[in-house]
Coordinates of C-alpha atoms and ligand atoms in Angstrom, one line a residue:
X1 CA 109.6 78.6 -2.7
X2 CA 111.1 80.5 -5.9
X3 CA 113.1 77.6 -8.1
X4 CA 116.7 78.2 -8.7
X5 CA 117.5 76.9 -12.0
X6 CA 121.0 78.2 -11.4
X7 CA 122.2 76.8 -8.4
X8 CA 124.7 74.1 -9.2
X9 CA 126.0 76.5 -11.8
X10 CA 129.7 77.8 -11.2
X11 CA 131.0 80.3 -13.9
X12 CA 134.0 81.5 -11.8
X13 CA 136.3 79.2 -13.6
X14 CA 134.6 80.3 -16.7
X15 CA 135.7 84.2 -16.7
X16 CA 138.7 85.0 -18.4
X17 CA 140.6 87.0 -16.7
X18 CA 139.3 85.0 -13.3
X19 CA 141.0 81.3 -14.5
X20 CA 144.4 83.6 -14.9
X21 CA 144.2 84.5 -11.6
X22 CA 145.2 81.5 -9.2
X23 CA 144.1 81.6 -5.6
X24 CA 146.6 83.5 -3.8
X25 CA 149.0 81.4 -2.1
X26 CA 149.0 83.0 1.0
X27 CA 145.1 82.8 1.4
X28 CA 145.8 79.5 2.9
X29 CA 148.6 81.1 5.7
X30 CA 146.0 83.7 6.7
X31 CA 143.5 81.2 7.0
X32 CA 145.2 79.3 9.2
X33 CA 146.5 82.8 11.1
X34 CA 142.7 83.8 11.8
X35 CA 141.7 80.5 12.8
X36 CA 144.9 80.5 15.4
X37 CA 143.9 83.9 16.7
X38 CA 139.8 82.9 17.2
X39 CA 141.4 80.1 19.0
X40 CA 143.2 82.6 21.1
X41 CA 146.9 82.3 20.2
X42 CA 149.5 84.9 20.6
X43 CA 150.6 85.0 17.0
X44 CA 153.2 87.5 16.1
X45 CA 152.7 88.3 12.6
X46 CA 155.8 89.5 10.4
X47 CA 153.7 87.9 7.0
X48 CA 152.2 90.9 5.6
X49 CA 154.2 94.2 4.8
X50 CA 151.3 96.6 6.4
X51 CA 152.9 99.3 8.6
X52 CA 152.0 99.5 12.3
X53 CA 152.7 103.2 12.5
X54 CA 151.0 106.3 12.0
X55 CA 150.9 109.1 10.1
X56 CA 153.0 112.6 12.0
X57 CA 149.9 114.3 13.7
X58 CA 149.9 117.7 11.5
X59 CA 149.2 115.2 8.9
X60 CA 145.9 113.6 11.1
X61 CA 145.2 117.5 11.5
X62 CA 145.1 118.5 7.6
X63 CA 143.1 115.5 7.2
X64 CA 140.4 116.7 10.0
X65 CA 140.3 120.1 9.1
X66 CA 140.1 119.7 5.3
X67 CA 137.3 117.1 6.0
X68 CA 135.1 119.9 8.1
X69 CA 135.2 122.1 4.9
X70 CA 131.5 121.7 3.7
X71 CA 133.3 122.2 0.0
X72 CA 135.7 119.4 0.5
X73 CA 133.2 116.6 -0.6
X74 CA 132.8 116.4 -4.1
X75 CA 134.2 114.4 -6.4
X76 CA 138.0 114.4 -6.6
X77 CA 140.3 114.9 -9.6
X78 CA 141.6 112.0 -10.9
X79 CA 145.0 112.7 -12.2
X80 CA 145.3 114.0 -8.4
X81 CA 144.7 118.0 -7.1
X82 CA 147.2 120.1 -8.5
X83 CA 149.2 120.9 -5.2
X84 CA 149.8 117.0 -4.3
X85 CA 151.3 117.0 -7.9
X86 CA 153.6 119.9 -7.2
X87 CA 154.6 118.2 -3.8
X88 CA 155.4 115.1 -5.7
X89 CA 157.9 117.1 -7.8
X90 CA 159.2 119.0 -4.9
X91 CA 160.3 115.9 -3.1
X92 CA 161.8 114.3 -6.4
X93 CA 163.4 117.8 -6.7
X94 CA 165.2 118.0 -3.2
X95 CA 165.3 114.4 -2.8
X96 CA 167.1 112.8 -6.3
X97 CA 167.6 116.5 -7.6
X98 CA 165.3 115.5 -10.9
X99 CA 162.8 117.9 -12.4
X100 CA 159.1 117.0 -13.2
X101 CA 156.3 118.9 -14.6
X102 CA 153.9 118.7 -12.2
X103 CA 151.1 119.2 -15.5
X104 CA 152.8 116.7 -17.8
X105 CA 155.1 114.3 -15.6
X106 CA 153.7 113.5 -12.7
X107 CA 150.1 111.7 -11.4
X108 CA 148.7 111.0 -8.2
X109 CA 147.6 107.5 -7.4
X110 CA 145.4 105.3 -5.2
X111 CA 148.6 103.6 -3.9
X112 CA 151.6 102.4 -6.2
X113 CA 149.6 99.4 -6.2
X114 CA 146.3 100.8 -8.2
X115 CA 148.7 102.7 -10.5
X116 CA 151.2 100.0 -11.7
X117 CA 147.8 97.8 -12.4
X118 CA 146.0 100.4 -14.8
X119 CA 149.3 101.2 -16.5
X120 CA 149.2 97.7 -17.1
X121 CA 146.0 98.2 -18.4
X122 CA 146.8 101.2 -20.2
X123 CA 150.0 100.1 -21.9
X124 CA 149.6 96.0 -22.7
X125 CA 147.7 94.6 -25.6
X126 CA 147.1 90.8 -24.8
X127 CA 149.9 88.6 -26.0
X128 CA 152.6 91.8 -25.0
X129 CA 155.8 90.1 -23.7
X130 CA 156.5 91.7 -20.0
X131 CA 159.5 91.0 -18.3
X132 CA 159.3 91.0 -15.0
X133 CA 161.6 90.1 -11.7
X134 CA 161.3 86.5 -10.1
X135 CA 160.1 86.4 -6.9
X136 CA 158.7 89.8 -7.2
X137 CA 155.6 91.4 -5.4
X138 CA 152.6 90.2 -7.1
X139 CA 151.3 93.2 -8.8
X140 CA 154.4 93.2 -11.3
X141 CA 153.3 90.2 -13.0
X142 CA 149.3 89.8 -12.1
X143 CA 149.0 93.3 -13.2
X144 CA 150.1 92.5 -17.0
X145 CA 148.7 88.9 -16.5
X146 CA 145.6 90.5 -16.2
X147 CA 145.7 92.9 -18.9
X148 CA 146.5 89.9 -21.2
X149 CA 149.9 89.9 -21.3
X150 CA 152.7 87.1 -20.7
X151 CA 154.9 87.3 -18.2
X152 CA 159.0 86.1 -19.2
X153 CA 160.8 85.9 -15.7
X154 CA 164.2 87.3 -14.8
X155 CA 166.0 87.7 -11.9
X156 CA 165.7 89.7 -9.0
X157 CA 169.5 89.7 -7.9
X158 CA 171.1 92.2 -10.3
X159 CA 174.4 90.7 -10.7
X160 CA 175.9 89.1 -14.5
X161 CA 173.1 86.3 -14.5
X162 CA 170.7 89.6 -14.5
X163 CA 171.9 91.2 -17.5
X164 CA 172.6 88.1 -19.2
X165 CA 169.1 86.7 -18.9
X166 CA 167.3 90.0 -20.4
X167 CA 169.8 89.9 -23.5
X168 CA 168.6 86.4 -23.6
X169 CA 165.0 87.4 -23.6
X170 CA 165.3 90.0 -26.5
X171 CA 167.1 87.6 -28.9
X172 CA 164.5 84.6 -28.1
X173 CA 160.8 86.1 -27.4
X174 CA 158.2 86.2 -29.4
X175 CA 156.9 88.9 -29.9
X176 CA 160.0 91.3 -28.6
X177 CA 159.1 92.3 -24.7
X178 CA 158.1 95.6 -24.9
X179 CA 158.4 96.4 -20.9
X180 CA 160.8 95.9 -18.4
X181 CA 159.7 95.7 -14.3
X182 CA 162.7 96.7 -11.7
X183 CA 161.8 97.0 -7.9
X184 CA 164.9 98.2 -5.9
X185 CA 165.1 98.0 -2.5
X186 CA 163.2 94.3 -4.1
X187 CA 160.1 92.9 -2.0
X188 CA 160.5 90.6 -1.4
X189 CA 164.7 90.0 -1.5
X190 CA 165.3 93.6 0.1
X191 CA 168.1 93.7 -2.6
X192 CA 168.9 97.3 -3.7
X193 CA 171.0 98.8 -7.0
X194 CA 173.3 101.3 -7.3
X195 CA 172.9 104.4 -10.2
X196 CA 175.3 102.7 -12.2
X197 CA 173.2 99.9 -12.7
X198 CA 170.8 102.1 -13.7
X199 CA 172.6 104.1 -16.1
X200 CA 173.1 100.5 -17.8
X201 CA 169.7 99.5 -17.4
X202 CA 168.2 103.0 -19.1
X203 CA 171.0 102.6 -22.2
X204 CA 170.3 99.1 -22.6
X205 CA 166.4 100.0 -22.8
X206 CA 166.6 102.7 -25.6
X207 CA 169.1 100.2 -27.5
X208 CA 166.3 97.7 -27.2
X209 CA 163.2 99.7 -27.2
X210 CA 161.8 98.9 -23.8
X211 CA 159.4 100.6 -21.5
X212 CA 161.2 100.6 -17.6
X213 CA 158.4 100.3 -15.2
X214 CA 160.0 101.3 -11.7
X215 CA 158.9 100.8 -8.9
X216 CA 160.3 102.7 -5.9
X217 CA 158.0 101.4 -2.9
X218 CA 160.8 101.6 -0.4
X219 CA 162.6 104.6 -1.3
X220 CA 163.4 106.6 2.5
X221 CA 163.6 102.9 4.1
X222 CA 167.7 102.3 3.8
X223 CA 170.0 102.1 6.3
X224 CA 173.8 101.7 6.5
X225 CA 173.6 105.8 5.2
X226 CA 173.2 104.4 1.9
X227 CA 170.8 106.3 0.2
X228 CA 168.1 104.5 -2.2
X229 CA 168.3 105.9 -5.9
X230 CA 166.0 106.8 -8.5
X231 CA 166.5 105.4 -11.7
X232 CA 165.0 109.1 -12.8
X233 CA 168.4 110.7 -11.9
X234 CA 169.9 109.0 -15.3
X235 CA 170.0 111.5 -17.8
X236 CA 167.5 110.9 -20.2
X237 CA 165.7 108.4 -18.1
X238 CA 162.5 110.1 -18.6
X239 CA 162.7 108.8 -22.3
X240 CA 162.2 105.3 -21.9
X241 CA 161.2 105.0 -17.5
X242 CA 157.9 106.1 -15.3
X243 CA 159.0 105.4 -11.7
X244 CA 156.1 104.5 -9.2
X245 CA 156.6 106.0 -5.2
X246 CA 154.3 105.8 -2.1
X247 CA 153.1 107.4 1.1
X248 CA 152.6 103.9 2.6
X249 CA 156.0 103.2 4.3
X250 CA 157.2 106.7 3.8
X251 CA 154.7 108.1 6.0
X252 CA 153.2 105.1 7.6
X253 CA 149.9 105.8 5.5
X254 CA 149.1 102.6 3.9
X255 CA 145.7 102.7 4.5
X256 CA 145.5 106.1 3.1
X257 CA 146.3 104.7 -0.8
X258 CA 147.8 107.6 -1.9
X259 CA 151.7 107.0 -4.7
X260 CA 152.4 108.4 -7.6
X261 CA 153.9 107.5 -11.0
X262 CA 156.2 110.3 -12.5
X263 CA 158.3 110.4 -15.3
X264 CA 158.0 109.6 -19.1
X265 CA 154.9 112.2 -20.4
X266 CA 153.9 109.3 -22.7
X267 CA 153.2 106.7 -20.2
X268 CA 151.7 109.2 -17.6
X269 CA 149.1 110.5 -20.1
X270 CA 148.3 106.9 -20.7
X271 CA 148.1 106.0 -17.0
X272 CA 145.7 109.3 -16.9
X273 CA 143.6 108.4 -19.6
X274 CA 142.5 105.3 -18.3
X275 CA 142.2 106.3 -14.6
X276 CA 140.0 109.2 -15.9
X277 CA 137.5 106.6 -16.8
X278 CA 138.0 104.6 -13.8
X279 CA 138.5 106.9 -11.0
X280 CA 137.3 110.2 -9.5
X281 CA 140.9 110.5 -7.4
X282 CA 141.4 109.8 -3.5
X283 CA 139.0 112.4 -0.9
X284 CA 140.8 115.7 -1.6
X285 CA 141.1 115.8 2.5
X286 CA 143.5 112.9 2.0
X287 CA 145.4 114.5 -0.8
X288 CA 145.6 117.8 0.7
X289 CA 146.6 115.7 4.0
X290 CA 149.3 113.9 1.6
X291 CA 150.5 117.4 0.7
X292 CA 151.3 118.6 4.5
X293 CA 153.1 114.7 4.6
X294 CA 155.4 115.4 1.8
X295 CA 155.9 119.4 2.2
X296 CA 155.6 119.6 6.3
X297 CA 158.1 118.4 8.8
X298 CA 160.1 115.6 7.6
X299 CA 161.1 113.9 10.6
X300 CA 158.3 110.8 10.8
X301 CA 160.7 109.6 7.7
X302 CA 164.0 109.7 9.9
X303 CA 162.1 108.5 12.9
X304 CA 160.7 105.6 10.9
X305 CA 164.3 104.5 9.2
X306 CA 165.6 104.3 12.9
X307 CA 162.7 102.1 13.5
X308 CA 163.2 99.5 11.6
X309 CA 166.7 99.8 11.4
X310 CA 166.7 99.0 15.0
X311 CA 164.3 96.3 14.6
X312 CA 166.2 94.5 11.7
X313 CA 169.5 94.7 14.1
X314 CA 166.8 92.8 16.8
X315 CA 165.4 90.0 14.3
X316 CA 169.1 89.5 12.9
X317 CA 170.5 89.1 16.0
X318 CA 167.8 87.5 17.9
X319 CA 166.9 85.4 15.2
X320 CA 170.6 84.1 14.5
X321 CA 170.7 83.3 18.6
X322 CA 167.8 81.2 17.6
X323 CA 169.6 79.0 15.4
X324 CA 168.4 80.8 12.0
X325 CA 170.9 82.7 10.0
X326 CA 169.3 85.8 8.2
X327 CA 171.6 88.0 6.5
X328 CA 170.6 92.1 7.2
X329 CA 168.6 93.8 4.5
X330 CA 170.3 96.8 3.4
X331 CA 166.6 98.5 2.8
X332 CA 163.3 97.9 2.6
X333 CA 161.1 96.6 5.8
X334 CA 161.6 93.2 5.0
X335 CA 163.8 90.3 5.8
X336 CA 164.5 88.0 2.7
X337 CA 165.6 84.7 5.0
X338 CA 166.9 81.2 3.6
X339 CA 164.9 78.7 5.1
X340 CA 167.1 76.5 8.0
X341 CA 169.3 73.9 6.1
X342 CA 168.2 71.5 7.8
X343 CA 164.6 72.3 7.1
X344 CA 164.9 73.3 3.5
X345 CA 163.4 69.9 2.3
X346 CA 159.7 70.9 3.5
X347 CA 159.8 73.6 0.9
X348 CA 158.7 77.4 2.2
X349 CA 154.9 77.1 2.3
X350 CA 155.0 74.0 4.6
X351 CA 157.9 75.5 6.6
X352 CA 155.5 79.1 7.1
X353 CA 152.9 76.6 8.2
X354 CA 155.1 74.5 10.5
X355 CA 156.1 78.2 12.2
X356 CA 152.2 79.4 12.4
X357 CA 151.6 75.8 14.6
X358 CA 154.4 75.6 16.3
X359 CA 155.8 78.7 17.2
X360 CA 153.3 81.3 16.7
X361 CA 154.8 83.2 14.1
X362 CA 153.6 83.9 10.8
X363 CA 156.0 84.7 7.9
X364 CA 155.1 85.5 3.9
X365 CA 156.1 81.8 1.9
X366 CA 158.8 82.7 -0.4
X367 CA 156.9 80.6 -3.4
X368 CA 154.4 82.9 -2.9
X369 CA 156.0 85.3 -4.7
X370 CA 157.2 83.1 -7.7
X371 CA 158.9 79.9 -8.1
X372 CA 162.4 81.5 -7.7
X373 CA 161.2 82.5 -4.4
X374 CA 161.2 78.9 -3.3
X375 CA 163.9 77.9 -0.3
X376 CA 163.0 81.4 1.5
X377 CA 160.7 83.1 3.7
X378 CA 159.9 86.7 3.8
X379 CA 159.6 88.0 7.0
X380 CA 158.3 91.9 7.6
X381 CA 159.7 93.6 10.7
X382 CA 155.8 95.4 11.2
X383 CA 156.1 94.5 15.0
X384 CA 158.2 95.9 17.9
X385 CA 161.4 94.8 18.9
X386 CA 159.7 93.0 22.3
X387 CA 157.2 91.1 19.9
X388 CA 160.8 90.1 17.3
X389 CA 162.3 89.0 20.5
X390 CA 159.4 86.7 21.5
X391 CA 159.4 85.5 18.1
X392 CA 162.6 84.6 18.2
X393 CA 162.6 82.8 21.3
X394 CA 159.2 80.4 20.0
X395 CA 161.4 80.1 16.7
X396 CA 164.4 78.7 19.1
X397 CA 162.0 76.4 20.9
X398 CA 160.7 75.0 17.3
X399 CA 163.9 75.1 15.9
X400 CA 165.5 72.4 19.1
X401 CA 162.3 70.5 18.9
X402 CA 163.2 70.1 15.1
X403 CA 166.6 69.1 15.8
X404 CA 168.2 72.5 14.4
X405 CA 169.9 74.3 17.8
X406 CA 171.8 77.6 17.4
X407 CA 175.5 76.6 17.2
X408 CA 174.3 74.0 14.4
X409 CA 173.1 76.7 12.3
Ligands
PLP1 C1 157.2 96.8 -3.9 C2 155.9 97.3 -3.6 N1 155.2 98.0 -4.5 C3 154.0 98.5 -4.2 C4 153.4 98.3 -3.1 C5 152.0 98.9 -2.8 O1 152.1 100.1 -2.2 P1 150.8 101.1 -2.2 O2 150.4 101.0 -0.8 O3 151.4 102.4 -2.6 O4 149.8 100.6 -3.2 C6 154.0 97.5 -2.1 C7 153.3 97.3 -0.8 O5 153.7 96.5 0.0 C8 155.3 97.0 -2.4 O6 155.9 96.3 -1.5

């Protein structure tokens, strides 16, 4: 047998950008969620945010029929097919009422995720200064962590504390931050702004010289008729702010990885440079699929608003009958929910393990999401009202077994 001089020798630790990646802290959760299921346990998982819908059928159609085109299976274009980046624009037109140049202002994406990454690539020299929200999604910071930069933390919540803590961070960082993260509705908090705030937020970046990095995930999932904004429909946004948008939740086509980033020409040529050398652009049956989504019939959007509006009434209610208070997200398909009182002392990551074990539901740690996160869970509403209710009711019987019963709470 061949001799393996190697074997004992590890370099993961060793690669750069590998030792600043820590394992992800929610590796451990879904271990322990597959081992439950091999076992065969009913767990009813509200952990990760992946739809369990699907895309309208004309959009399946497109798809199909594009894919039997012989001519269809070449190489894409990177910065997206022309068509998808006129779509783009038309929905920011009717939608916010901003115009984009499709040529100059707009590129398609393999998700919001892939595009906020190589803008992080294409924009951050290693020691950059990013400031980012905290807890936040992890792309916002691991994207720039990996492109070299440091992260400096401020809040999620936009109230006083929010604006004090970035003037804060201009008069004490080293070097200056040079770009500024905001995701409204927030993953995980569900917390949503207004266009005041961002009328603020685009002055106070020109006075300060700071890139805005937005990132508008959740933009058709609000309820209480209280439309998400854009922070594009500022006047002059487009001078200092590139806003990122996906199909995902929109159109239930996570799987699909088709978003966008629009806005500032400066940062989108940059995000296009570097995708040009990295990417050939999603299947053009998917774009050209992606184009019926966004031009077609728009009800799948309405249709999946009521959906989890109705199942955030469910897991409110439900989950407050339980014994667990959860105040309603205005937006997003997330719950951002204070861990029990009485069981705040086991932390979130212990308390998400406590709930896989002991009453078959799996929720997101809030730590896992940064240390401000801590004292929270986030809990997705990607299953249907039934599946909440039966969640609820194993969270009820954990909750009494704990000592926690529902007029306590
Ligand atoms: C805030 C936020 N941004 C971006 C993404 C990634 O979206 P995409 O599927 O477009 O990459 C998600 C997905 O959960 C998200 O919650």
């Amino acid at each position: 047998m061949a001799s393996r001089p190697y074997k004992d020798f590890t370099v993961n630790d060793d690669f750069y950008r590998i030792r600043r990646l820590p394992p992800y802290v929610f590796a451990e959760v879904n271990a322990m969620k597959a081992a439950a299921r091999a076992a065969g346990e009913d767990i009813v998982d509200l952990g990760m945010g992946n739809p369990d819908g699907a895309p309208a059928q004309h959009v399946i159609d497109k798809l199909c029929e594009v894919a039997r085109d012989p001519n269809a299976h070449g190489y894409s274009a990177s910065k997206g097919i022309k068509g998808l980046r006129k779509a783009q624009a038309g929905y920011y037109q009717r939608r916010f009422g901003v115009d984009l140049d499709p040529e100059s202002e707009v590129v398609v994406t393999l998700g919001s995720k892939e595009g906020l990454a190589n803008l992080a690539q294409a924009i951050t020299a290693p020691g950059d200064v990013v400031l980012a929200p905290n807890p936040s999604y992890p792309i916002h910071t691991f994207g720039f962590i990996i492109a070299g930069a440091t992260i400096r933390s401020v809040p999620t919540t936009p109230n006083d504390a929010y604006w004090e803590s970035l003037d804060r961070a201009m008069a004490f960082t080293v070097p200056r931050p040079s770009i500024l993260i905001v995701n409204y509705p927030s993953n995980p908090t569900a917390e949503t702004v207004d266009l005041a705030f961002y009328e603020r937020l685009v002055a106070w970046a020109k006075e300060n010289k700071v890139w805005i990095l937005s990132d508008l995930a959740y933009s058709e999932l609000y309820y209480d008729d209280n439309p998400t904004v854009s922070i594009l429909q500022v006047p002059g946004a487009k001078d200092v702010a590139v806003e990122f948008t996906s199909m995902s939740k929109t159109f239930s086509m996570a799987g699909w990885r088709v978003g966008f980033a629009v806005g500032n020409p400066r940062l989108i040529a940059a995000l296009k440079r570097v995708k040009s050398y990295l990417d050939y652009g999603a299947f053009t049956p998917i774009q050209a699929a992606a184009c019926a989504a966004l031009n077609g019939p728009q009800d799948i959007v309405e249709k999946n608003r009521q959906l989890y509006r109705k199942r955030r009434d469910v897991l409110v209610e439900s989950f407050a009958r339980a014994g667990w208070d959860i105040p309603s997200p205005k937006a997003s398909m997330f719950a951002w929910a204070p861990l029990p009182p009485a069981l705040k002392h086991m932390g979130s990551l212990e308390f998400t393990k406590q709930l896989l074990i002991h009453a078959e539901v799996a929720v997101a740690p809030g730590v896992g999401y940064g240390e401000d996160g801590e004292g929270y869970v986030r809990i997705a509403m990607v299953e249907n009202e039934q599946r909440l209710r039966q969640a609820a009711r194993n969270v009820k019987r954990y909750l009494q077994s704990m000592g926690v019963n529902a007029s306590a709470a």
